[in-house]
Short mmCIF file of C-alpha atoms and ligand atoms in Angstrom, two decimals:
data_model
loop_
_atom_site.label_atom_id
_atom_site.label_comp_id
_atom_site.label_asym_id
_atom_site.label_seq_id
_atom_site.Cartn_x
_atom_site.Cartn_y
_atom_site.Cartn_z
CA MET A 159 -59.22 -9.08 83.15
CA LYS A 160 -57.22 -7.57 85.79
CA THR A 161 -55.11 -4.32 85.61
CA LEU A 162 -52.78 -3.30 88.04
CA VAL A 163 -51.75 0.44 87.90
CA ILE A 164 -48.48 1.28 89.84
CA SER A 165 -47.76 5.04 90.60
CA SER A 166 -44.39 5.88 91.09
CA SER A 167 -44.35 9.24 91.93
CA PRO A 168 -44.44 10.25 95.48
CA ARG A 169 -46.86 13.04 94.81
CA GLU A 170 -50.01 11.21 94.91
CA ASP A 171 -51.63 14.44 93.76
CA GLY A 172 -49.39 14.79 91.12
CA ASN A 173 -49.19 14.63 86.99
CA SER A 174 -48.69 11.02 86.58
CA HIS A 175 -51.30 10.39 89.13
CA VAL A 176 -53.87 11.90 86.84
CA LEU A 177 -52.73 9.89 84.03
CA ALA A 178 -52.93 6.67 86.43
CA GLN A 179 -56.61 7.50 87.16
CA SER A 180 -57.29 8.24 83.65
CA ALA A 181 -55.92 4.46 82.72
CA ILE A 182 -58.24 3.17 85.44
CA ASP A 183 -61.28 4.89 84.21
CA GLY A 184 -60.53 3.50 80.66
CA THR A 185 -59.83 0.03 81.95
CA VAL A 186 -62.90 -0.15 83.89
CA ARG A 187 -64.93 1.49 81.17
CA ALA A 188 -63.84 -1.72 79.05
CA GLY A 189 -65.17 -3.87 81.78
CA HIS A 190 -61.95 -4.77 83.54
CA ASP A 191 -60.99 -4.91 87.34
CA ALA A 192 -58.64 -2.07 88.18
CA GLU A 193 -56.16 -1.86 91.42
CA HIS A 194 -54.32 1.21 91.99
CA VAL A 195 -51.24 1.18 94.18
CA PHE A 196 -48.59 3.55 95.19
CA LEU A 197 -44.84 2.29 95.27
CA GLY A 198 -44.08 4.18 98.35
CA ASP A 199 -46.46 1.96 100.15
CA TYR A 200 -44.49 -1.17 99.11
CA VAL A 201 -40.50 -0.28 98.24
CA GLU A 202 -38.51 0.99 100.57
CA ARG A 203 -35.08 -1.03 100.20
CA MET A 204 -33.04 -0.97 97.37
CA LEU A 205 -31.50 -4.59 95.79
CA GLY A 206 -28.58 -5.87 97.92
CA ASN A 207 -26.05 -8.70 97.51
CA CYS A 208 -28.61 -11.92 97.69
CA ARG A 209 -25.70 -13.79 99.58
CA HIS A 210 -26.11 -11.32 102.41
CA CYS A 211 -29.79 -10.78 102.37
CA ARG A 212 -31.26 -13.92 101.67
CA ARG A 213 -32.35 -15.85 105.02
CA SER A 214 -30.16 -18.91 105.66
CA SER A 215 -33.17 -20.76 107.19
CA ASP A 216 -35.40 -20.91 104.03
CA GLY A 217 -33.62 -18.81 101.54
CA LEU A 218 -36.20 -16.13 101.53
CA CYS A 219 -35.24 -12.27 100.98
CA SER A 220 -34.76 -10.51 104.50
CA LEU A 221 -35.35 -7.14 102.91
CA ASP A 222 -37.98 -5.85 105.30
CA ASP A 223 -40.64 -3.93 103.21
CA ARG A 224 -43.72 -4.81 101.25
CA TYR A 225 -42.07 -5.44 98.04
CA GLU A 226 -42.93 -9.35 98.16
CA THR A 227 -46.64 -8.45 98.58
CA LEU A 228 -46.66 -6.22 95.61
CA LEU A 229 -44.68 -8.61 93.38
CA LEU A 230 -46.84 -11.83 94.43
CA GLU A 231 -50.04 -10.65 95.58
CA LYS A 232 -50.51 -7.38 93.21
CA MET A 233 -48.16 -7.97 89.96
CA LEU A 234 -48.34 -11.54 89.40
CA PRO A 235 -52.34 -12.11 89.39
CA ALA A 236 -52.54 -9.02 87.29
CA ASP A 237 -53.25 -9.53 83.43
CA GLY A 238 -52.17 -6.08 82.52
CA ILE A 239 -49.87 -3.56 84.44
CA VAL A 240 -49.68 0.13 83.85
CA PHE A 241 -46.62 1.74 85.12
CA ALA A 242 -47.41 5.63 85.94
CA MET A 243 -44.29 7.59 86.25
CA PRO A 244 -42.65 11.04 86.35
CA LEU A 245 -39.59 11.46 84.52
CA TYR A 246 -36.34 11.76 86.73
CA PHE A 247 -33.35 12.72 85.02
CA TYR A 248 -34.22 11.25 81.58
CA GLY A 249 -35.22 8.25 83.36
CA MET A 250 -37.74 6.17 85.71
CA PRO A 251 -37.90 7.06 89.30
CA ALA A 252 -35.52 4.96 91.55
CA ARG A 253 -38.29 3.43 93.48
CA LEU A 254 -39.86 2.03 90.22
CA LYS A 255 -36.36 0.71 88.81
CA THR A 256 -35.88 -1.03 92.40
CA VAL A 257 -39.05 -2.94 91.29
CA PHE A 258 -37.30 -4.50 88.47
CA ASP A 259 -33.94 -4.87 89.87
CA ARG A 260 -35.32 -6.82 92.76
CA LEU A 261 -37.14 -9.16 90.53
CA PHE A 262 -33.70 -10.91 90.22
CA CYS A 263 -33.98 -12.06 93.91
CA TYR A 264 -37.13 -14.05 93.27
CA THR A 265 -36.02 -15.29 89.83
CA ALA A 266 -32.58 -16.34 90.50
CA ASN A 267 -31.86 -20.09 90.68
CA SER A 268 -31.31 -19.73 94.40
CA ALA A 269 -34.84 -18.22 95.05
CA PRO A 270 -37.44 -20.43 96.76
CA GLN A 271 -40.25 -18.64 94.59
CA GLN A 272 -38.34 -18.88 91.25
CA ASP A 273 -40.90 -20.85 89.33
CA GLN A 274 -43.69 -19.01 90.73
CA VAL A 275 -42.34 -15.79 89.55
CA ILE A 276 -41.01 -16.82 86.35
CA ASN A 277 -44.16 -18.32 84.97
CA GLY A 278 -46.38 -15.43 86.65
CA ILE A 279 -44.58 -12.35 85.36
CA MET A 280 -44.59 -13.27 81.78
CA ASN A 281 -47.18 -12.73 79.11
CA LYS A 282 -48.78 -9.62 80.62
CA LYS A 283 -49.85 -6.53 78.74
CA VAL A 284 -47.80 -3.49 79.78
CA GLY A 285 -48.82 0.11 79.36
CA VAL A 286 -46.27 3.18 80.53
CA VAL A 287 -47.83 6.69 81.20
CA ILE A 288 -45.30 9.43 81.72
CA SER A 289 -45.32 12.71 83.04
CA CYS A 290 -42.33 15.27 82.26
CA GLU A 291 -41.52 19.01 82.07
CA GLU A 292 -39.47 18.74 78.63
CA SER A 293 -41.31 18.06 75.45
CA TYR A 294 -38.26 17.22 73.17
CA LEU A 295 -38.39 13.41 72.12
CA GLY A 296 -35.05 12.48 73.32
CA ALA A 297 -36.25 13.40 76.85
CA THR A 298 -38.23 10.23 77.07
CA GLN A 299 -36.66 8.15 74.60
CA GLY A 300 -34.18 6.24 76.91
CA VAL A 301 -36.97 5.24 79.50
CA ILE A 302 -39.20 4.08 76.25
CA ALA A 303 -36.36 1.95 75.08
CA GLN A 304 -35.65 0.81 78.52
CA PHE A 305 -39.31 -0.59 78.78
CA GLN A 306 -39.26 -2.08 75.46
CA GLU A 307 -36.32 -4.13 76.34
CA LEU A 308 -37.54 -5.21 79.64
CA THR A 309 -40.79 -6.24 78.55
CA ARG A 310 -39.23 -8.22 75.75
CA TYR A 311 -36.88 -9.76 78.26
CA LEU A 312 -39.81 -10.45 80.56
CA ASN A 313 -42.18 -12.00 77.53
CA GLN A 314 -44.52 -9.37 78.06
CA ASP A 315 -46.46 -6.86 75.42
CA LEU A 316 -45.68 -3.27 75.47
CA VAL A 317 -48.97 -2.17 74.29
CA GLY A 318 -48.41 1.61 74.60
CA VAL A 319 -46.72 4.79 75.99
CA VAL A 320 -48.21 7.77 76.90
CA VAL A 321 -46.18 10.96 77.34
CA GLY A 322 -47.82 14.21 78.83
CA ASN A 323 -45.85 17.74 79.68
CA ALA A 324 -46.45 19.33 83.02
CA ASN A 325 -44.62 20.26 86.28
CA SER A 326 -47.00 21.85 88.89
CA ARG A 327 -49.28 19.26 90.40
CA GLY A 328 -52.36 18.54 88.30
CA GLU A 329 -51.45 20.72 85.30
CA ILE A 330 -51.20 17.87 82.96
CA VAL A 331 -55.06 18.43 82.15
CA ASN A 332 -53.81 21.66 80.24
CA ASP A 333 -51.59 19.71 77.98
CA PRO A 334 -53.17 20.38 74.42
CA THR A 335 -51.95 16.89 73.34
CA ASP A 336 -54.16 15.69 75.69
CA PRO A 337 -52.35 12.85 77.40
CA VAL A 338 -54.95 12.22 79.80
CA SER A 339 -57.44 10.97 77.14
CA ALA A 340 -54.49 8.78 75.61
CA ALA A 341 -54.09 7.28 78.93
CA ALA A 342 -57.73 6.26 79.14
CA ASN A 343 -57.60 4.96 76.05
CA LEU A 344 -54.37 2.88 76.52
CA GLY A 345 -56.13 1.55 79.61
CA GLU A 346 -59.36 0.98 77.65
CA ARG A 347 -57.60 -1.00 74.87
CA LEU A 348 -54.72 -2.66 76.99
CA TYR A 349 -55.95 -6.25 75.90
CA THR A 350 -57.29 -5.59 72.35
CA SER A 351 -54.63 -3.29 71.03
CA ARG A 352 -52.77 -4.69 68.11
CA VAL A 353 -49.00 -5.62 69.14
CA THR A 354 -46.85 -6.86 66.34
CA ASP A 355 -43.33 -7.54 66.16
CA TYR A 356 -42.40 -9.14 62.59
CA ARG A 357 -39.35 -11.20 61.51
CA LEU A 358 -38.71 -11.52 57.96
CA ASP A 359 -40.41 -14.76 57.69
CA THR A 360 -43.55 -14.01 59.63
CA ALA A 361 -46.49 -15.38 57.79
CA ARG A 362 -48.91 -12.26 57.08
CA SER A 363 -51.37 -10.77 54.77
CA ASN A 364 -50.55 -7.68 53.00
CA LYS A 365 -53.22 -5.84 54.93
CA VAL A 366 -52.91 -4.83 58.37
CA TRP A 367 -56.76 -4.37 58.98
CA ASP A 368 -59.17 -6.82 58.16
CA CYS A 369 -62.09 -5.06 56.93
CA SER A 370 -63.71 -3.49 54.20
CA PRO A 371 -63.17 0.25 52.74
CA VAL A 372 -66.10 1.60 54.30
CA GLY A 373 -66.00 0.63 57.83
CA CYS A 374 -63.79 -1.16 60.26
CA PRO A 375 -64.39 -2.53 63.63
CA ASP A 376 -62.89 -0.80 66.62
CA ARG A 377 -59.78 -2.83 67.23
C1 LIG B 1147 -36.04 14.55 90.84
C2 LIG B 1147 -36.48 15.15 89.51
C3 LIG B 1147 -36.16 14.94 88.29
C4 LIG B 1147 -36.58 15.50 87.18
N1 LIG B 1147 -36.09 15.16 85.78
C5 LIG B 1147 -36.75 15.57 84.80
C6 LIG B 1147 -36.07 15.58 83.51
O1 LIG B 1147 -35.12 14.92 83.26
N2 LIG B 1147 -36.76 15.85 82.38
C7 LIG B 1147 -38.02 16.29 82.65
O2 LIG B 1147 -38.70 16.73 81.63
N3 LIG B 1147 -38.66 16.62 83.78
C8 LIG B 1147 -38.11 16.24 84.92
N4 LIG B 1147 -38.56 16.47 86.04
C9 LIG B 1147 -40.12 16.93 86.44
C10 LIG B 1147 -40.88 16.04 86.38
O3 LIG B 1147 -40.85 14.90 85.60
C11 LIG B 1147 -42.46 16.69 86.03
O4 LIG B 1147 -42.51 17.55 87.03
C12 LIG B 1147 -43.78 15.66 86.54
O5 LIG B 1147 -44.82 16.18 85.80
C13 LIG B 1147 -43.67 15.09 87.60
O6 LIG B 1147 -44.70 14.07 87.81
P1 LIG B 1147 -45.33 14.05 89.10
O7 LIG B 1147 -46.38 15.18 89.30
O8 LIG B 1147 -46.15 12.97 88.79
O9 LIG B 1147 -44.48 13.87 90.39
C14 LIG B 1147 -37.81 15.94 87.21
C15 LIG B 1147 -38.61 16.37 88.54
C16 LIG B 1147 -37.90 15.95 89.59
C17 LIG B 1147 -38.58 15.78 91.05
#
């Protein structure tokens, strides 16, 4: 499997980077390929009005940064994506939000790459690792709900979210809840973790784990 880790903090030596690196270590440990990219190298422009930005000659997006490379060459081929982010004002950094906003330019009916992008963006495993200063649950609840909804909309599986507390660069390693190990675990189990979302009529047994009382295989 191919795992893409997208770091959205401008601090490439910051806390969410530590979590990103740990997720990479985990996914590599599980035998998967990993690639790590920094959003600042790809996304510089915000979503515009497609009627103005779309080139009249071929209908392609004219925003002159490397978003298209990120989307078509990095995100679409990945089996799983881990988004690493600092919490900014109880939400995701604007540069990361732009990744989702500009997806519209490639999935709209007027987009030449519509079929490629719609088919390529679905059915991925997604993880999110977040670094923030505040520990109360409400601080991250909004952005977690947003990831839940956008992965649902994109037909992706939100496998897990790791939250660690830190502010100064790198101090996340001192968080006693050990988000660094949790990020590694998320990366390691990105493709094997159980992700369920039942409906009343979902056929299922009364057991969650299919194993004997003395031992359960790792899953
Ligand atoms: C613009 C900005 C907004 C922030 N907003 C919040 C916030 O709402 N809640 C919070 O707990 N921390 C907030 N923080 C703190 C960062 O989330 C925290 O320092 C994080 O560890 C930074 O991650 P990084 O080192 O990967 O950049 C904010 C920091 C910045 C720069």
